[in-house]
Amino acid sequence: MTDVIIVGAGVTGCAIARELSRYSCSVLVLERAWDVCEGTSKANSGIVHAGFDAVPGSWKARLNLEGSRKMEALSKELDFPYRRNGSLVLCFCQEDRQALTRLYEQGLRNGVEGLEILEGEEVRKLEPNVSEKVVAALHAPSGAIVCPFGLTIALAENAVENGVEFRLGTEVEKIEPVEGGYRLTTANGVYEAKALVNAAGVYADIFHNMVSGRPIRITPRKGEYCLMDRKAGACVGHTLFQMPTALGKGVLVTPTVHGNLLTGPTAADVEDRESLGTTREGLDELLGRAALSVKNLPVRQVITSFAGLRAHEGGGDFILGQPEDAPGFFDAAGMESPGLSCAPAVGSYLAEEVGKYLSLEKKANFKAVRKGIPSMGAASPEERRRLAAENPLYAKVVCRCEMVTEGEIVDAIRRPLGASTLDGVKRRTRAGMGRCQAGFCTPRVVEILARELGQDPGQITKRGPGSELLSGHHKDGLCVQVSGDRRDV
Amino acid sequence: MKKDLVVIGGGPAGLAAAVAAREAGVEDLLILERDTRLGGILNQCIHNGFGLHTFGEELTGPEYAARYVEKAKALGIPCSLDTMVAELSAIPCAGPGEAKVAVTALNRQEGLFAIEARAVVLAMGCRERPRGALNIPGSRPGGIYSAGTAQRFVNIEGRMPGRQAVILGSGDIGLIMARRLTLEGARVKLVAELMPYSGGLKRNIVQCLEDFGIPLRLSTTVVEVRGRDRVEAVVVARVDQRGKPIPGTEEEIPCDTLLLSCGLIPENELSESLGAAINPATGGPLVDESLETNQAGVFACGNVLHVHDLVDYVSEEAAQAGRRAAAWLQGGLPRAGRRIAVCAGPGVRYTVPAFVDPARMEERQAVRFRVDNVYREGVLEVAFDGRVVERRRKKVMAPGEMEQIFLKKAHLEQVRELGSVQISVCPN
């Protein structure tokens, strides 16, 4: 029996795995997708919130502040892109000023540092492209941005380094209590664990309700996003929020850590937990709303759009820890925004709780530091020179838009829990994330993946079985006809 | 390393420019090419139809490229293959005859290295507009490719991107791929075109679609992609005059592949980093009659300058850029004095070049442009400061086909204080 099984390898599951790997225990992560970071963690705003949004005393409020404080140090320890760019909540009319003041006061109660309310002109001095309609804004200098893939993959790799095992492509079908723990039935066999962590995102309620008589209900809340070219990245420096609504924090406009401009999300509750399609209405609404925040929003610079699902729980807060009727079953459910910001804190909290439950001891040889893949695109000229001199593959550019080299791609594939899909390479190296959106590099990345994995290019997928990129050889389809003709003769 | 001339890109434009520069006497030049062989995108264009103007015969893309590669070889023009240019920057305070541009490039043999060039020819070509730029709603499964990516898979790797395809956009690569996929055993169910006319050459519509019974639906677009892991269907709908989908006209078409052929974008990130002014209508640098950008000694040609329809025109234009770069290096191209603006009037989307200097120009200067709509029996007008000097009726002019007129040096010199040349198209 494994000590701890974590269901779900999103940012929450990976953060818990990494924190649990500080203890002497066996940890197994089961993930139905073929890579980590395949659900909510891959399609969100990439924001480390300052922490003024949540109701004081809630999990969200407590853990956001802690997560936000931890994130910078973590970014250095685990080598992922993070930048404290500050955020502004824009107020467009005098009637909303009271609400803005309430948000400010709530932030103070939550312990957010450096908050201030700026007048319209001060806001525009700080952000010249902010709309003329803005009359005031809440400025939170501790707001930050992070690469959500970078964070999740870093946590996962560091967990592996410290002994955690990951089983990808392993969908949990059933969870039932057994003597001394839980049994998980998957398509790839049965697993048993003394303690179980439910970090299954929009599916967390299903697993919770299998073991607890106190049901929870997760509603997938779809958010659509548009990502714009780096050319538009300097449009704003801060993360610009609008006044929050009942459905969330509203549409934001933000630079990303990689210098693009991101806008989103919309908010629409959906039935289907797989509903990841963007919609014409959603994208139109999104760009319309974003245009309220920023003058001359560069809509022509959109390079891609995508949708993510937030795991919204009716209670409005995270559900963390053991349900009263299911000891040893630890929820990390309802992890909607600010879930990404909270991940480091959620990881610590739940690892401690599991540690207490199983009376685990910390190990002496925990390796806290992880080194990421050196990025040619982000490197200084001197670093580029050195990287190219040390490894000639670092001088072989594969993705020209983001300047990703074969060296980086090979590293991404070979490292522990390495990429095995086109999307996996993309999220680890940024190959294909640029303005041509993988037009040039796809055939080359497929070739490198095939070579490194010892597979035929026809087996290479976008994100796992079923998403094969190629469909046989040319003239395949014709052979049938030719042999048919021959028979006729 | 120092070089008189660095040509960035070893496709048809870069090759023709380098050949012409060498023939004009430039000894110290170098082609930088990112692929492992010269020829650029022509290497994957294995269909025929190239070279009718240049060689008077129908060649395939690789054959056409080979003619220029052989010329370059015969002339002993050096090239660095598998070499990516990472950065171009102007060298400040470079005096006359000194290096103007610092070229930073990288390859496996030399790592990261810098070249100081006295002159540069930009010949980086173009890229395809991706799905994101079109903002097509729906899921994001495998099986969505730009037509050029699919062309590489089929023609170079011998792999099929799918079996049942819908093609959005009737640009030439899309049309060519409709035929290629069909010949290789896939089924192309539909080519959908947003505009009320095709973006490709007439001959491609006939030879690639009509001859194979592939339907082309104009004023139609893809409004949704369906399928979780791999494309399972696309939904197409008719659009109104403003290009907005008309509700109620949606139709689901089951397929496993969506190819996009929705326009090409000149790849000018390097040019912009150098400070070259870009023409928003072409996406390429603003150039004068010598194809020189606003950066002295930096010339542009081929699809990085504006997207061409025929490679023959690319070669012709690039040869001019090479000759002019040579003249510049040899001190025969003084910086422009008098500049006459060449502008796009009604019915014309852009003109290349944007300026001419009669003192610098060759005897005859091609002005290339595209019209903004389909004109049957339309009249092409050239006006000097508003005075029409040339009128020509043309049977058909379409946005998919590049048009050209010629300005004569003698003619321009005759007109005193000429401010602008305007090209326009009047409907019949």
Tab-separated table of C-alpha atoms in Angstrom, chain A residues 94-381:
chain	number	residue	atom	x	y	z
A	94	GLN	CA	-18.084	57.403	-9.515
A	95	GLU	CA	-20.899	55.069	-8.371
A	96	ASP	CA	-18.380	52.230	-8.133
A	97	ARG	CA	-15.996	54.130	-5.912
A	98	GLN	CA	-17.604	52.814	-2.756
A	99	ALA	CA	-17.130	49.281	-3.964
A	100	LEU	CA	-13.503	50.107	-4.746
A	101	THR	CA	-13.017	51.442	-1.224
A	102	ARG	CA	-14.593	48.270	0.166
A	103	LEU	CA	-12.166	46.221	-1.894
A	104	TYR	CA	-9.298	48.301	-0.501
A	105	GLU	CA	-10.501	47.808	3.066
A	106	GLN	CA	-10.985	44.097	2.495
A	107	GLY	CA	-7.439	43.935	1.210
A	108	LEU	CA	-6.182	45.645	4.355
A	109	ARG	CA	-8.078	43.165	6.522
A	110	ASN	CA	-6.566	40.324	4.516
A	111	GLY	CA	-3.129	41.743	5.216
A	112	VAL	CA	-2.235	42.821	1.678
A	113	GLU	CA	0.649	45.251	1.758
A	114	GLY	CA	1.107	48.480	-0.148
A	115	LEU	CA	-2.493	48.920	-1.297
A	116	GLU	CA	-3.500	52.408	-2.395
A	117	ILE	CA	-6.313	54.037	-4.265
A	118	LEU	CA	-5.176	56.142	-7.207
A	119	GLU	CA	-7.104	58.839	-9.022
A	120	GLY	CA	-7.732	58.558	-12.750
A	121	GLU	CA	-4.851	60.810	-13.745
A	122	GLU	CA	-2.427	58.996	-11.466
A	123	VAL	CA	-3.518	55.717	-13.001
A	124	ARG	CA	-2.840	56.999	-16.499
A	125	LYS	CA	0.518	58.302	-15.410
A	126	LEU	CA	1.356	54.798	-14.278
A	127	GLU	CA	-0.307	53.142	-17.294
A	128	PRO	CA	-0.612	55.552	-20.229
A	129	ASN	CA	-2.814	53.187	-22.228
A	130	VAL	CA	-5.514	52.906	-19.586
A	131	SER	CA	-8.896	54.117	-20.757
A	132	GLU	CA	-9.806	57.776	-20.294
A	133	LYS	CA	-12.991	56.578	-18.605
A	134	VAL	CA	-11.106	55.299	-15.579
A	135	VAL	CA	-11.826	57.544	-12.589
A	136	ALA	CA	-9.846	55.652	-9.954
A	137	ALA	CA	-8.080	52.365	-9.331
A	138	LEU	CA	-6.928	50.126	-6.534
A	139	HIS	CA	-3.200	49.656	-6.891
A	140	ALA	CA	-1.665	46.492	-5.442
A	141	PRO	CA	2.108	46.532	-5.910
A	142	SER	CA	2.391	42.939	-4.672
A	143	GLY	CA	0.347	41.571	-7.600
A	144	ALA	CA	2.472	39.408	-9.879
A	145	ILE	CA	2.447	37.221	-12.961
A	146	VAL	CA	3.758	33.699	-13.347
A	147	CYS	CA	4.036	31.080	-16.068
A	148	PRO	CA	1.409	28.531	-15.014
A	149	PHE	CA	3.063	25.725	-17.026
A	150	GLY	CA	6.484	26.664	-15.733
A	151	LEU	CA	5.239	26.593	-12.141
A	152	THR	CA	3.366	23.289	-12.447
A	153	ILE	CA	6.119	21.487	-14.346
A	154	ALA	CA	8.759	22.781	-11.930
A	155	LEU	CA	6.793	21.499	-8.944
A	156	ALA	CA	6.290	18.122	-10.631
A	157	GLU	CA	9.928	17.729	-11.659
A	158	ASN	CA	11.136	18.638	-8.211
A	159	ALA	CA	8.687	16.133	-6.725
A	160	VAL	CA	10.101	13.423	-9.014
A	161	GLU	CA	13.619	14.413	-8.023
A	162	ASN	CA	12.564	13.792	-4.429
A	163	GLY	CA	11.082	10.383	-5.066
A	164	VAL	CA	7.456	11.008	-6.051
A	165	GLU	CA	6.149	8.746	-8.786
A	166	PHE	CA	3.786	9.918	-11.516
A	167	ARG	CA	1.493	7.628	-13.533
A	168	LEU	CA	0.198	9.543	-16.503
A	169	GLY	CA	-2.629	8.403	-18.752
A	170	THR	CA	-4.187	6.773	-15.698
A	171	GLU	CA	-7.781	7.770	-15.163
A	172	VAL	CA	-9.273	6.952	-11.792
A	173	GLU	CA	-12.661	5.319	-12.208
A	174	LYS	CA	-13.594	4.373	-8.680
A	175	ILE	CA	-12.477	5.172	-5.165
A	176	GLU	CA	-13.616	3.108	-2.196
A	177	PRO	CA	-12.538	2.920	1.413
A	178	VAL	CA	-10.687	-0.228	2.447
A	179	GLU	CA	-9.101	-1.294	5.715
A	180	GLY	CA	-6.418	1.284	6.501
A	181	GLY	CA	-6.940	3.464	3.465
A	182	TYR	CA	-8.497	3.712	0.030
A	183	ARG	CA	-8.586	1.606	-3.094
A	184	LEU	CA	-8.494	3.306	-6.481
A	185	THR	CA	-9.589	1.481	-9.573
A	186	THR	CA	-8.143	2.750	-12.826
A	187	ALA	CA	-8.053	1.512	-16.377
A	188	ASN	CA	-4.426	0.541	-15.710
A	189	GLY	CA	-4.919	-1.404	-12.526
A	190	VAL	CA	-5.834	-1.041	-8.905
A	191	TYR	CA	-3.915	1.089	-6.425
A	192	GLU	CA	-4.198	1.343	-2.671
A	193	ALA	CA	-3.082	4.150	-0.398
A	194	LYS	CA	-3.218	4.973	3.281
A	195	ALA	CA	-4.097	8.550	2.467
A	196	LEU	CA	-5.579	10.054	-0.614
A	197	VAL	CA	-5.478	13.600	-1.921
A	198	ASN	CA	-8.248	14.687	-4.234
A	199	ALA	CA	-6.846	17.349	-6.533
A	200	ALA	CA	-8.960	16.422	-9.519
A	201	GLY	CA	-10.016	19.894	-10.598
A	202	VAL	CA	-13.443	19.976	-12.197
A	203	TYR	CA	-13.847	16.271	-11.359
A	204	ALA	CA	-13.065	16.667	-7.645
A	205	ASP	CA	-16.716	16.492	-6.596
A	206	ILE	CA	-17.169	13.129	-8.277
A	207	PHE	CA	-14.335	11.593	-6.253
A	208	HIS	CA	-15.352	13.365	-3.062
A	209	ASN	CA	-18.896	12.110	-3.389
A	210	MET	CA	-17.653	8.518	-3.827
A	211	VAL	CA	-16.351	8.465	-0.279
A	212	SER	CA	-18.262	11.123	1.618
A	213	GLY	CA	-21.916	11.411	2.460
A	214	ARG	CA	-21.594	15.177	2.520
A	215	PRO	CA	-21.721	15.895	-1.160
A	216	ILE	CA	-20.106	18.820	-2.850
A	217	ARG	CA	-20.872	20.077	-6.316
A	218	ILE	CA	-18.389	21.532	-8.727
A	219	THR	CA	-19.669	23.650	-11.564
A	220	PRO	CA	-17.262	24.049	-14.444
A	221	ARG	CA	-17.083	27.763	-15.182
A	222	LYS	CA	-15.700	28.431	-18.602
A	223	GLY	CA	-13.347	31.301	-19.219
A	224	GLU	CA	-12.235	32.296	-22.688
A	225	TYR	CA	-8.986	34.077	-23.369
A	226	CYS	CA	-7.161	35.796	-26.199
A	227	LEU	CA	-3.390	35.940	-26.310
A	228	MET	CA	-1.683	38.662	-28.305
A	229	ASP	CA	1.662	38.957	-29.994
A	230	ARG	CA	4.730	40.129	-28.107
A	231	LYS	CA	4.509	43.277	-30.180
A	232	ALA	CA	1.472	44.122	-28.080
A	233	GLY	CA	3.049	43.011	-24.812
A	234	ALA	CA	4.207	46.443	-23.774
A	235	CYS	CA	0.680	47.825	-24.122
A	236	VAL	CA	0.342	47.592	-20.333
A	237	GLY	CA	2.790	46.897	-17.543
A	238	HIS	CA	0.414	46.141	-14.690
A	239	THR	CA	-2.318	43.559	-14.563
A	240	LEU	CA	-5.512	45.507	-15.153
A	241	PHE	CA	-8.654	44.154	-13.511
A	242	GLN	CA	-12.128	45.528	-13.724
A	243	MET	CA	-14.452	45.704	-10.725
A	244	PRO	CA	-15.365	42.155	-9.674
A	245	THR	CA	-18.819	40.751	-10.402
A	246	ALA	CA	-20.815	37.861	-8.988
A	247	LEU	CA	-19.134	35.517	-11.471
A	248	GLY	CA	-15.581	36.420	-10.607
A	249	LYS	CA	-12.926	39.007	-11.082
A	250	GLY	CA	-14.064	40.013	-14.523
A	251	VAL	CA	-11.994	40.478	-17.637
A	252	LEU	CA	-8.373	41.397	-17.107
A	253	VAL	CA	-5.704	42.680	-19.440
A	254	THR	CA	-2.179	41.724	-18.453
A	255	PRO	CA	1.280	41.277	-19.798
A	256	THR	CA	2.536	37.712	-19.466
A	257	VAL	CA	5.909	36.724	-18.078
A	258	HIS	CA	6.981	35.993	-21.645
A	259	GLY	CA	6.051	39.420	-22.901
A	260	ASN	CA	2.750	38.712	-24.618
A	261	LEU	CA	-0.496	40.460	-23.819
A	262	LEU	CA	-3.290	38.310	-22.391
A	263	THR	CA	-6.923	39.152	-21.953
A	264	GLY	CA	-9.687	37.138	-20.364
A	265	PRO	CA	-11.533	35.380	-18.915
A	266	THR	CA	-15.208	35.398	-19.643
A	267	ALA	CA	-17.330	33.490	-17.154
A	268	ALA	CA	-20.053	31.080	-18.203
A	269	ASP	CA	-21.204	28.086	-16.196
A	270	VAL	CA	-21.309	24.957	-18.335
A	271	GLU	CA	-22.543	21.404	-17.835
A	272	ASP	CA	-19.825	19.565	-19.725
A	273	ARG	CA	-16.578	19.096	-17.815
A	274	GLU	CA	-14.749	18.740	-21.118
A	275	SER	CA	-16.202	21.844	-22.703
A	276	LEU	CA	-13.031	23.612	-23.753
A	277	GLY	CA	-14.241	25.206	-26.939
A	278	THR	CA	-14.142	28.923	-27.458
A	279	THR	CA	-17.260	30.577	-28.839
A	280	ARG	CA	-17.823	33.479	-31.175
A	281	GLU	CA	-20.008	35.173	-28.560
A	282	GLY	CA	-17.439	34.620	-25.835
A	283	LEU	CA	-14.527	35.982	-27.837
A	284	ASP	CA	-16.526	38.990	-29.028
A	285	GLU	CA	-17.680	39.720	-25.492
A	286	LEU	CA	-14.162	39.303	-24.187
A	287	LEU	CA	-12.532	41.700	-26.627
A	288	GLY	CA	-15.371	44.159	-26.098
A	289	ARG	CA	-14.863	44.129	-22.348
A	290	ALA	CA	-11.095	44.278	-22.523
A	291	ALA	CA	-11.403	47.350	-24.734
A	292	LEU	CA	-13.046	49.148	-21.810
A	293	SER	CA	-9.807	48.941	-19.821
A	294	VAL	CA	-7.312	49.850	-22.503
A	295	LYS	CA	-7.280	52.453	-25.237
A	296	ASN	CA	-6.695	51.002	-28.705
A	297	LEU	CA	-6.569	47.392	-27.572
A	298	PRO	CA	-4.434	45.723	-30.277
A	299	VAL	CA	-7.085	43.170	-31.281
A	300	ARG	CA	-5.379	42.581	-34.609
A	301	GLN	CA	-2.412	41.158	-32.735
A	302	VAL	CA	-4.347	38.158	-31.376
A	303	ILE	CA	-2.280	35.034	-32.026
A	304	THR	CA	-4.419	32.467	-30.277
A	305	SER	CA	-7.511	32.047	-28.179
A	306	PHE	CA	-8.355	29.317	-25.714
A	307	ALA	CA	-10.745	28.401	-22.940
A	308	GLY	CA	-10.255	26.977	-19.482
A	309	LEU	CA	-12.628	25.653	-16.851
A	310	ARG	CA	-12.537	26.887	-13.269
A	311	ALA	CA	-13.718	24.388	-10.678
A	312	HIS	CA	-16.362	26.478	-8.948
A	313	GLU	CA	-17.899	25.089	-5.768
A	314	GLY	CA	-21.236	26.447	-4.599
A	315	GLY	CA	-19.870	27.495	-1.204
A	316	GLY	CA	-17.549	29.934	-2.909
A	317	ASP	CA	-14.441	28.820	-1.044
A	318	PHE	CA	-11.834	26.099	-1.445
A	319	ILE	CA	-12.639	22.797	0.208
A	320	LEU	CA	-9.475	21.646	1.899
A	321	GLY	CA	-8.772	18.721	4.174
A	322	GLN	CA	-10.695	15.686	5.373
A	323	PRO	CA	-14.457	15.466	5.244
A	324	GLU	CA	-15.701	14.420	8.688
A	325	ASP	CA	-16.923	11.087	7.377
A	326	ALA	CA	-13.848	10.180	5.300
A	327	PRO	CA	-10.659	10.180	7.357
A	328	GLY	CA	-7.518	9.928	5.277
A	329	PHE	CA	-9.251	11.447	2.258
A	330	PHE	CA	-7.974	14.962	1.736
A	331	ASP	CA	-9.831	17.320	-0.549
A	332	ALA	CA	-8.246	20.084	-2.523
A	333	ALA	CA	-11.474	20.941	-4.272
A	334	GLY	CA	-13.122	24.035	-5.668
A	335	MET	CA	-9.694	25.315	-6.666
A	336	GLU	CA	-10.868	28.203	-8.773
A	337	SER	CA	-9.145	31.577	-8.727
A	338	PRO	CA	-6.961	32.353	-6.807
A	339	GLY	CA	-6.028	28.668	-6.969
A	340	LEU	CA	-2.812	29.248	-8.898
A	341	SER	CA	-1.691	31.957	-6.471
A	342	CYS	CA	-2.538	29.713	-3.524
A	343	ALA	CA	-0.878	26.560	-4.860
A	344	PRO	CA	2.358	26.877	-2.851
A	345	ALA	CA	0.355	27.503	0.323
A	346	VAL	CA	-2.174	24.768	-0.399
A	347	GLY	CA	0.734	22.406	-1.002
A	348	SER	CA	2.309	23.198	2.351
A	349	TYR	CA	-0.958	23.083	4.242
A	350	LEU	CA	-2.176	19.763	2.878
A	351	ALA	CA	1.233	18.126	3.058
A	352	GLU	CA	1.340	19.056	6.723
A	353	GLU	CA	-2.158	17.714	7.298
A	354	VAL	CA	-1.328	14.443	5.553
A	355	GLY	CA	1.958	14.339	7.463
A	356	LYS	CA	0.106	14.645	10.764
A	357	TYR	CA	-2.454	12.042	9.750
A	358	LEU	CA	0.183	9.485	8.786
A	359	SER	CA	2.699	10.646	11.437
A	360	LEU	CA	5.300	11.264	8.752
A	361	GLU	CA	8.770	12.560	9.410
A	362	LYS	CA	10.676	15.005	7.287
A	363	LYS	CA	13.612	13.597	5.421
A	364	ALA	CA	17.093	15.004	5.649
A	365	ASN	CA	17.996	14.739	1.988
A	366	PHE	CA	15.177	16.784	0.437
A	367	LYS	CA	16.457	18.666	-2.596
A	368	ALA	CA	14.682	21.978	-2.699
A	369	VAL	CA	16.371	23.333	-5.803
A	370	ARG	CA	15.436	22.471	-9.354
A	371	LYS	CA	17.035	23.854	-12.472
A	372	GLY	CA	14.810	24.596	-15.438
A	373	ILE	CA	15.639	24.348	-19.125
A	374	PRO	CA	17.926	27.228	-20.109
A	375	SER	CA	16.046	29.371	-22.611
A	376	MET	CA	17.897	30.803	-25.590
A	377	GLY	CA	15.042	33.185	-26.299
A	378	ALA	CA	15.206	34.673	-22.818
A	379	ALA	CA	18.990	34.581	-22.443
A	380	SER	CA	21.299	37.578	-22.590
A	381	PRO	CA	23.744	37.775	-25.529
